[in-house]
PDB file of C-alpha atoms and ligand atoms in Angstrom:
ATOM      1  CA  UNK O1234      29.468 -46.847 -14.703  1.00 89.00           C
ATOM      2  CA  UNK O1235      27.643 -46.049 -11.470  1.00 95.00           C
ATOM      3  CA  UNK O1236      23.997 -45.461 -12.235  1.00 98.00           C
ATOM      4  CA  UNK O1237      21.637 -44.476  -9.427  1.00 98.00           C
ATOM      5  CA  UNK O1238      17.902 -43.984  -9.286  1.00 98.00           C
ATOM      6  CA  UNK O1239      16.131 -41.334  -7.277  1.00 98.00           C
ATOM      7  CA  UNK O1240      12.492 -42.420  -7.043  1.00 97.00           C
ATOM      8  CA  UNK O1241       9.610 -40.405  -5.644  1.00 96.00           C
ATOM      9  CA  UNK O1242       6.249 -38.811  -6.293  1.00 96.00           C
ATOM     10  CA  UNK O1243       7.655 -35.359  -7.121  1.00 97.00           C
ATOM     11  CA  UNK O1244       4.172 -33.804  -7.193  1.00 97.00           C
ATOM     12  CA  UNK O1245       5.710 -31.282  -7.808  1.00 97.00           C
ATOM     13  CA  UNK O1246       9.519 -31.302  -7.565  1.00 98.00           C
ATOM     14  CA  UNK O1247      10.693 -28.962  -4.769  1.00 98.00           C
ATOM     15  CA  UNK O1248      13.962 -27.211  -3.930  1.00 98.00           C
ATOM     16  CA  UNK O1249      14.534 -30.007  -1.381  1.00 97.00           C
ATOM     17  CA  UNK O1250      14.296 -32.626  -4.142  1.00 98.00           C
ATOM     18  CA  UNK O1251      16.501 -30.541  -6.445  1.00 98.00           C
ATOM     19  CA  UNK O1252      19.170 -30.286  -3.767  1.00 98.00           C
ATOM     20  CA  UNK O1253      19.219 -34.087  -3.436  1.00 98.00           C
ATOM     21  CA  UNK O1254      19.307 -34.439  -7.261  1.00 98.00           C
ATOM     22  CA  UNK O1255      22.338 -32.137  -7.571  1.00 98.00           C
ATOM     23  CA  UNK O1256      24.229 -33.811  -4.746  1.00 98.00           C
ATOM     24  CA  UNK O1257      23.481 -37.322  -6.052  1.00 98.00           C
ATOM     25  CA  UNK O1258      24.466 -36.279  -9.584  1.00 98.00           C
ATOM     26  CA  UNK O1259      27.847 -35.204  -8.199  1.00 98.00           C
ATOM     27  CA  UNK O1260      28.376 -38.629  -6.618  1.00 98.00           C
ATOM     28  CA  UNK O1261      27.153 -40.971  -9.376  1.00 98.00           C
ATOM     29  CA  UNK O1262      27.962 -41.156 -13.087  1.00 98.00           C
ATOM     30  CA  UNK O1263      24.311 -41.121 -14.030  1.00 98.00           C
ATOM     31  CA  UNK O1264      21.188 -40.323 -12.046  1.00 98.00           C
ATOM     32  CA  UNK O1265      17.719 -41.306 -13.177  1.00 98.00           C
ATOM     33  CA  UNK O1266      15.016 -39.328 -11.420  1.00 98.00           C
ATOM     34  CA  UNK O1267      12.037 -41.631 -11.608  1.00 98.00           C
ATOM     35  CA  UNK O1268       8.494 -40.435 -11.064  1.00 98.00           C
ATOM     36  CA  UNK O1269       7.122 -43.492  -9.396  1.00 95.00           C
ATOM     37  CA  UNK O1270       3.381 -43.898  -9.647  1.00 89.00           C
ATOM     38  CA  UNK O1271       2.498 -46.044  -6.649  1.00 74.00           C
ATOM     39  CA  UNK O1272      -0.698 -47.389  -5.204  1.00 66.00           C
ATOM     40  CA  UNK O1273      -0.336 -45.399  -1.976  1.00 66.00           C
ATOM     41  CA  UNK O1274      -0.528 -42.080  -3.822  1.00 63.00           C
ATOM     42  CA  UNK O1275      -2.499 -43.029  -6.974  1.00 61.00           C
ATOM     43  CA  UNK O1276      -3.547 -39.559  -8.093  1.00 79.00           C
ATOM     44  CA  UNK O1277      -1.937 -36.235  -7.568  1.00 90.00           C
ATOM     45  CA  UNK O1278      -2.069 -32.634  -8.610  1.00 94.00           C
ATOM     46  CA  UNK O1279       0.136 -33.130 -11.665  1.00 96.00           C
ATOM     47  CA  UNK O1280      -0.065 -36.127 -13.996  1.00 95.00           C
ATOM     48  CA  UNK O1281       3.060 -38.319 -14.060  1.00 95.00           C
ATOM     49  CA  UNK O1282       3.978 -36.893 -17.471  1.00 96.00           C
ATOM     50  CA  UNK O1283       3.666 -33.325 -16.205  1.00 97.00           C
ATOM     51  CA  UNK O1284       5.850 -34.153 -13.197  1.00 97.00           C
ATOM     52  CA  UNK O1285       8.485 -35.512 -15.561  1.00 98.00           C
ATOM     53  CA  UNK O1286       8.342 -32.276 -17.589  1.00 98.00           C
ATOM     54  CA  UNK O1287       8.756 -30.157 -14.453  1.00 98.00           C
ATOM     55  CA  UNK O1288      11.793 -32.178 -13.353  1.00 98.00           C
ATOM     56  CA  UNK O1289      13.265 -31.898 -16.852  1.00 98.00           C
ATOM     57  CA  UNK O1290      12.779 -28.141 -16.800  1.00 98.00           C
ATOM     58  CA  UNK O1291      14.766 -27.788 -13.564  1.00 98.00           C
ATOM     59  CA  UNK O1292      17.551 -30.269 -14.395  1.00 98.00           C
ATOM     60  CA  UNK O1293      18.346 -29.035 -17.906  1.00 97.00           C
ATOM     61  CA  UNK O1294      21.810 -27.929 -16.811  1.00 97.00           C
ATOM     62  CA  UNK O1295      22.703 -31.296 -15.253  1.00 98.00           C
ATOM     63  CA  UNK O1296      24.032 -33.448 -18.125  1.00 98.00           C
ATOM     64  CA  UNK O1297      24.139 -36.738 -16.198  1.00 98.00           C
ATOM     65  CA  UNK O1298      20.552 -36.493 -14.955  1.00 98.00           C
ATOM     66  CA  UNK O1299      17.731 -38.157 -16.866  1.00 98.00           C
ATOM     67  CA  UNK O1300      14.065 -38.214 -15.949  1.00 98.00           C
ATOM     68  CA  UNK O1301      11.654 -41.083 -16.349  1.00 98.00           C
ATOM     69  CA  UNK O1302       8.345 -42.363 -15.077  1.00 97.00           C
ATOM     70  CA  UNK O1303       7.354 -45.849 -13.977  1.00 97.00           C
ATOM     71  CA  UNK O1304       4.415 -47.797 -12.640  1.00 95.00           C
ATOM     72  CA  UNK O1305       6.566 -50.790 -11.714  1.00 95.00           C
ATOM     73  CA  UNK O1306       7.953 -51.649  -8.321  1.00 96.00           C
ATOM     74  CA  UNK O1307      11.073 -49.538  -7.840  1.00 97.00           C
ATOM     75  CA  UNK O1308      13.183 -52.700  -7.406  1.00 97.00           C
ATOM     76  CA  UNK O1309      11.945 -54.024 -10.779  1.00 97.00           C
ATOM     77  CA  UNK O1310      12.622 -50.688 -12.408  1.00 98.00           C
ATOM     78  CA  UNK O1311      16.160 -50.624 -10.987  1.00 98.00           C
ATOM     79  CA  UNK O1312      16.863 -54.156 -12.187  1.00 97.00           C
ATOM     80  CA  UNK O1313      15.559 -53.438 -15.686  1.00 97.00           C
ATOM     81  CA  UNK O1314      17.718 -50.306 -15.874  1.00 97.00           C
ATOM     82  CA  UNK O1315      20.804 -52.034 -14.486  1.00 96.00           C
ATOM     83  CA  UNK O1316      21.065 -49.713 -11.505  1.00 98.00           C
ATOM     84  CA  UNK O1317      22.293 -50.963  -8.159  1.00 97.00           C
ATOM     85  CA  UNK O1318      21.747 -47.860  -6.084  1.00 98.00           C
ATOM     86  CA  UNK O1319      18.624 -46.059  -4.959  1.00 98.00           C
ATOM     87  CA  UNK O1320      19.014 -42.549  -3.604  1.00 98.00           C
ATOM     88  CA  UNK O1321      16.634 -41.295  -0.941  1.00 97.00           C
ATOM     89  CA  UNK O1322      16.495 -38.013   0.930  1.00 95.00           C
ATOM     90  CA  UNK O1323      15.994 -38.053   4.674  1.00 94.00           C
ATOM     91  CA  UNK O1324      14.317 -35.101   6.288  1.00 92.00           C
ATOM     92  CA  UNK O1325      13.562 -36.205   9.814  1.00 84.00           C
ATOM     93  CA  UNK O1326      13.545 -39.222  12.079  1.00 82.00           C
ATOM     94  CA  UNK O1327       9.946 -39.683  10.967  1.00 80.00           C
ATOM     95  CA  UNK O1328      11.164 -40.361   7.390  1.00 86.00           C
ATOM     96  CA  UNK O1329      13.691 -42.871   8.676  1.00 90.00           C
ATOM     97  CA  UNK O1330      11.342 -45.615   9.779  1.00 91.00           C
ATOM     98  CA  UNK O1331       9.433 -45.985   6.527  1.00 92.00           C
ATOM     99  CA  UNK O1332      12.530 -45.406   4.383  1.00 95.00           C
ATOM    100  CA  UNK O1333      14.592 -48.077   6.129  1.00 95.00           C
ATOM    101  CA  UNK O1334      11.705 -50.528   5.784  1.00 96.00           C
ATOM    102  CA  UNK O1335      11.449 -49.702   2.080  1.00 96.00           C
ATOM    103  CA  UNK O1336      15.206 -50.111   1.667  1.00 97.00           C
ATOM    104  CA  UNK O1337      15.095 -53.573   3.220  1.00 97.00           C
ATOM    105  CA  UNK O1338      12.117 -54.581   1.109  1.00 97.00           C
ATOM    106  CA  UNK O1339      13.849 -53.403  -2.063  1.00 97.00           C
ATOM    107  CA  UNK O1340      16.982 -55.349  -1.133  1.00 97.00           C
ATOM    108  CA  UNK O1341      14.840 -58.426  -0.586  1.00 98.00           C
ATOM    109  CA  UNK O1342      13.254 -58.004  -4.024  1.00 98.00           C
ATOM    110  CA  UNK O1343      16.574 -57.284  -5.737  1.00 98.00           C
ATOM    111  CA  UNK O1344      19.546 -58.270  -3.552  1.00 97.00           C
ATOM    112  CA  UNK O1345      22.085 -56.364  -5.656  1.00 97.00           C
ATOM    113  CA  UNK O1346      20.254 -53.140  -4.925  1.00 98.00           C
ATOM    114  CA  UNK O1347      21.414 -50.852  -2.131  1.00 98.00           C
ATOM    115  CA  UNK O1348      19.866 -47.639  -0.848  1.00 98.00           C
ATOM    116  CA  UNK O1349      21.932 -44.559  -0.125  1.00 97.00           C
ATOM    117  CA  UNK O1350      20.452 -41.868   2.085  1.00 97.00           C
ATOM    118  CA  UNK O1351      21.367 -38.224   1.733  1.00 97.00           C
ATOM    119  CA  UNK O1352      20.412 -35.978   4.635  1.00 94.00           C
ATOM    120  CA  UNK O1353      18.373 -32.934   3.792  1.00 93.00           C
ATOM    121  CA  UNK O1354      19.918 -29.500   4.052  1.00 93.00           C
ATOM    122  CA  UNK O1355      18.421 -28.006   7.236  1.00 93.00           C
ATOM    123  CA  UNK O1356      16.895 -25.165   5.214  1.00 94.00           C
ATOM    124  CA  UNK O1357      14.745 -27.723   3.358  1.00 95.00           C
ATOM    125  CA  UNK O1358      13.964 -30.027   6.277  1.00 94.00           C
ATOM    126  CA  UNK O1359      10.346 -28.818   6.558  1.00 94.00           C
ATOM    127  CA  UNK O1360       9.715 -28.902   2.825  1.00 96.00           C
ATOM    128  CA  UNK O1361       7.498 -31.394   1.022  1.00 95.00           C
ATOM    129  CA  UNK O1362       5.365 -31.381  -2.111  1.00 96.00           C
ATOM    130  CA  UNK O1363       2.312 -31.299   0.157  1.00 95.00           C
ATOM    131  CA  UNK O1364       3.553 -28.097   1.823  1.00 96.00           C
ATOM    132  CA  UNK O1365       4.124 -26.531  -1.601  1.00 97.00           C
ATOM    133  CA  UNK O1366       0.593 -27.349  -2.754  1.00 96.00           C
ATOM    134  CA  UNK O1367      -0.889 -25.957   0.436  1.00 96.00           C
ATOM    135  CA  UNK O1368       1.083 -22.709   0.160  1.00 96.00           C
ATOM    136  CA  UNK O1369       0.150 -22.357  -3.516  1.00 96.00           C
ATOM    137  CA  UNK O1370      -3.531 -22.678  -2.633  1.00 94.00           C
ATOM    138  CA  UNK O1371      -3.162 -19.694  -0.318  1.00 96.00           C
ATOM    139  CA  UNK O1372      -1.312 -17.710  -2.975  1.00 94.00           C
ATOM    140  CA  UNK O1373       1.891 -17.578  -0.882  1.00 96.00           C
ATOM    141  CA  UNK O1374       5.272 -16.685  -2.371  1.00 97.00           C
ATOM    142  CA  UNK O1375       6.764 -19.982  -3.592  1.00 97.00           C
ATOM    143  CA  UNK O1376      10.255 -18.778  -4.419  1.00 97.00           C
ATOM    144  CA  UNK O1377      11.865 -20.354  -1.324  1.00 96.00           C
ATOM    145  CA  UNK O1378      10.176 -23.698  -1.980  1.00 97.00           C
ATOM    146  CA  UNK O1379      10.165 -24.645  -5.670  1.00 98.00           C
ATOM    147  CA  UNK O1380      12.667 -23.908  -8.460  1.00 97.00           C
ATOM    148  CA  UNK O1381      11.843 -20.570 -10.102  1.00 96.00           C
ATOM    149  CA  UNK O1382      11.373 -22.161 -13.546  1.00 96.00           C
ATOM    150  CA  UNK O1383       8.221 -23.937 -12.405  1.00 97.00           C
ATOM    151  CA  UNK O1384       6.595 -21.447 -10.022  1.00 97.00           C
ATOM    152  CA  UNK O1385       4.087 -20.223 -12.619  1.00 96.00           C
ATOM    153  CA  UNK O1386       3.096 -23.739 -13.615  1.00 96.00           C
ATOM    154  CA  UNK O1387       2.490 -24.746 -10.017  1.00 97.00           C
ATOM    155  CA  UNK O1388       0.390 -21.637  -9.431  1.00 95.00           C
ATOM    156  CA  UNK O1389      -1.623 -22.170 -12.608  1.00 95.00           C
ATOM    157  CA  UNK O1390      -2.231 -25.819 -11.827  1.00 95.00           C
ATOM    158  CA  UNK O1391      -3.432 -25.153  -8.297  1.00 93.00           C
ATOM    159  CA  UNK O1392      -5.675 -22.309  -9.483  1.00 90.00           C
ATOM    160  CA  UNK O1393      -7.021 -24.486 -12.304  1.00 86.00           C
ATOM    161  CA  UNK O1394      -7.733 -27.374  -9.961  1.00 69.00           C
ATOM    162  CA  UNK O1395      -9.607 -25.133  -7.586  1.00 54.00           C
ATOM    163  CA  UNK O1396     -11.604 -23.653 -10.394  1.00 46.00           C
ATOM    164  CA  UNK O1397     -12.681 -27.114 -11.476  1.00 44.00           C
ATOM    165  CA  UNK O1398     -13.555 -28.260  -7.963  1.00 42.00           C
ATOM    166  CA  UNK O1399     -15.664 -25.156  -7.380  1.00 40.00           C
ATOM    167  CA  UNK O1400     -17.029 -25.310 -10.968  1.00 39.00           C
ATOM    168  CA  UNK O1401     -16.275 -21.602 -11.132  1.00 39.00           C
ATOM    169  CA  UNK O1402     -14.509 -20.076 -14.112  1.00 40.00           C
ATOM    170  CA  UNK O1403     -12.338 -17.016 -13.665  1.00 40.00           C
ATOM    171  CA  UNK O1404     -10.297 -15.144 -16.289  1.00 37.00           C
TER     172      UNK O1404
HETATM  173  P1  ADP D1387       7.119 -35.759  -0.745  1.00 95.46           P
HETATM  174  O1  ADP D1387       5.799 -35.950  -1.441  1.00 95.46           O
HETATM  175  O2  ADP D1387       7.030 -35.981   0.756  1.00 95.46           O
HETATM  176  O3  ADP D1387       7.833 -34.514  -1.097  1.00 95.46           O
HETATM  177  P2  ADP D1387       8.436 -37.652  -2.531  1.00 95.46           P
HETATM  178  O4  ADP D1387       7.897 -39.029  -2.629  1.00 95.46           O
HETATM  179  O5  ADP D1387       8.213 -36.775  -3.686  1.00 95.46           O
HETATM  180  O6  ADP D1387       7.978 -36.996  -1.161  1.00 95.46           O
HETATM  181  O7  ADP D1387       9.991 -37.702  -2.173  1.00 95.46           O
HETATM  182  C1  ADP D1387      10.927 -38.437  -2.887  1.00 95.46           C
HETATM  183  C2  ADP D1387      12.184 -38.542  -2.075  1.00 95.46           C
HETATM  184  O8  ADP D1387      12.692 -37.251  -1.799  1.00 95.46           O
HETATM  185  C3  ADP D1387      12.060 -39.230  -0.730  1.00 95.46           C
HETATM  186  O9  ADP D1387      13.254 -39.965  -0.522  1.00 95.46           O
HETATM  187  C4  ADP D1387      11.959 -38.083   0.236  1.00 95.46           C
HETATM  188  O10 ADP D1387      12.408 -38.452   1.527  1.00 95.46           O
HETATM  189  C5  ADP D1387      12.894 -37.087  -0.415  1.00 95.46           C
HETATM  190  N1  ADP D1387      12.581 -35.720  -0.068  1.00 95.46           N
HETATM  191  C6  ADP D1387      11.393 -35.099  -0.179  1.00 95.46           C
HETATM  192  N2  ADP D1387      11.478 -33.825   0.235  1.00 95.46           N
HETATM  193  C7  ADP D1387      12.753 -33.637   0.640  1.00 95.46           C
HETATM  194  C8  ADP D1387      13.474 -32.535   1.211  1.00 95.46           C
HETATM  195  N3  ADP D1387      12.869 -31.378   1.483  1.00 95.46           N
HETATM  196  N4  ADP D1387      14.774 -32.712   1.493  1.00 95.46           N
HETATM  197  C9  ADP D1387      15.368 -33.897   1.268  1.00 95.46           C
HETATM  198  N5  ADP D1387      14.754 -34.974   0.745  1.00 95.46           N
HETATM  199  C10 ADP D1387      13.468 -34.849   0.432  1.00 95.46           C
END
């Protein structure tokens, strides 16, 4: 059985991520989407558990996709879950440098592990979780950026966060 892991922050999951998830799920027998809590991005808008729930909500119809969360090194997580492939999405040349370095590091840590890169669909090449959060803060229409099932939750979270930071209660 070919099991692959798609690790990332997914804060929140976007249509770009979902496109990679669907394409990877069509290639591998099982795909584990792993919310990876790393030291470079320690906190985020959504808690790791909430990010998992959002991914689950948008992958319900994909029977070979499972969602998990981990604080371990991705290579350790892959080894423990007997997966030999990591899936990564590549948006631009700027992604390439850090991703290739990460792929080599992961192979050093777990030599049986390989990284497979899927290119982004051009229509999602500009899209990142950061862009989504910024647009949500300005109240922009999110329907071209995040799966429709989670639009309201993203809006509510951003509005809630801003209310807390301004210590102002509306509604
Ligand atoms: P970001 O916070 O930049 O969205 P993540 O850490 O959540 O990044 O991304 C996880 C993985 O998904 C990475 O391999 C990243 O390159 C990939 N990815 C992110 N956005 C896209 C997109 N729009 N299209 C294709 N791949 C993407």
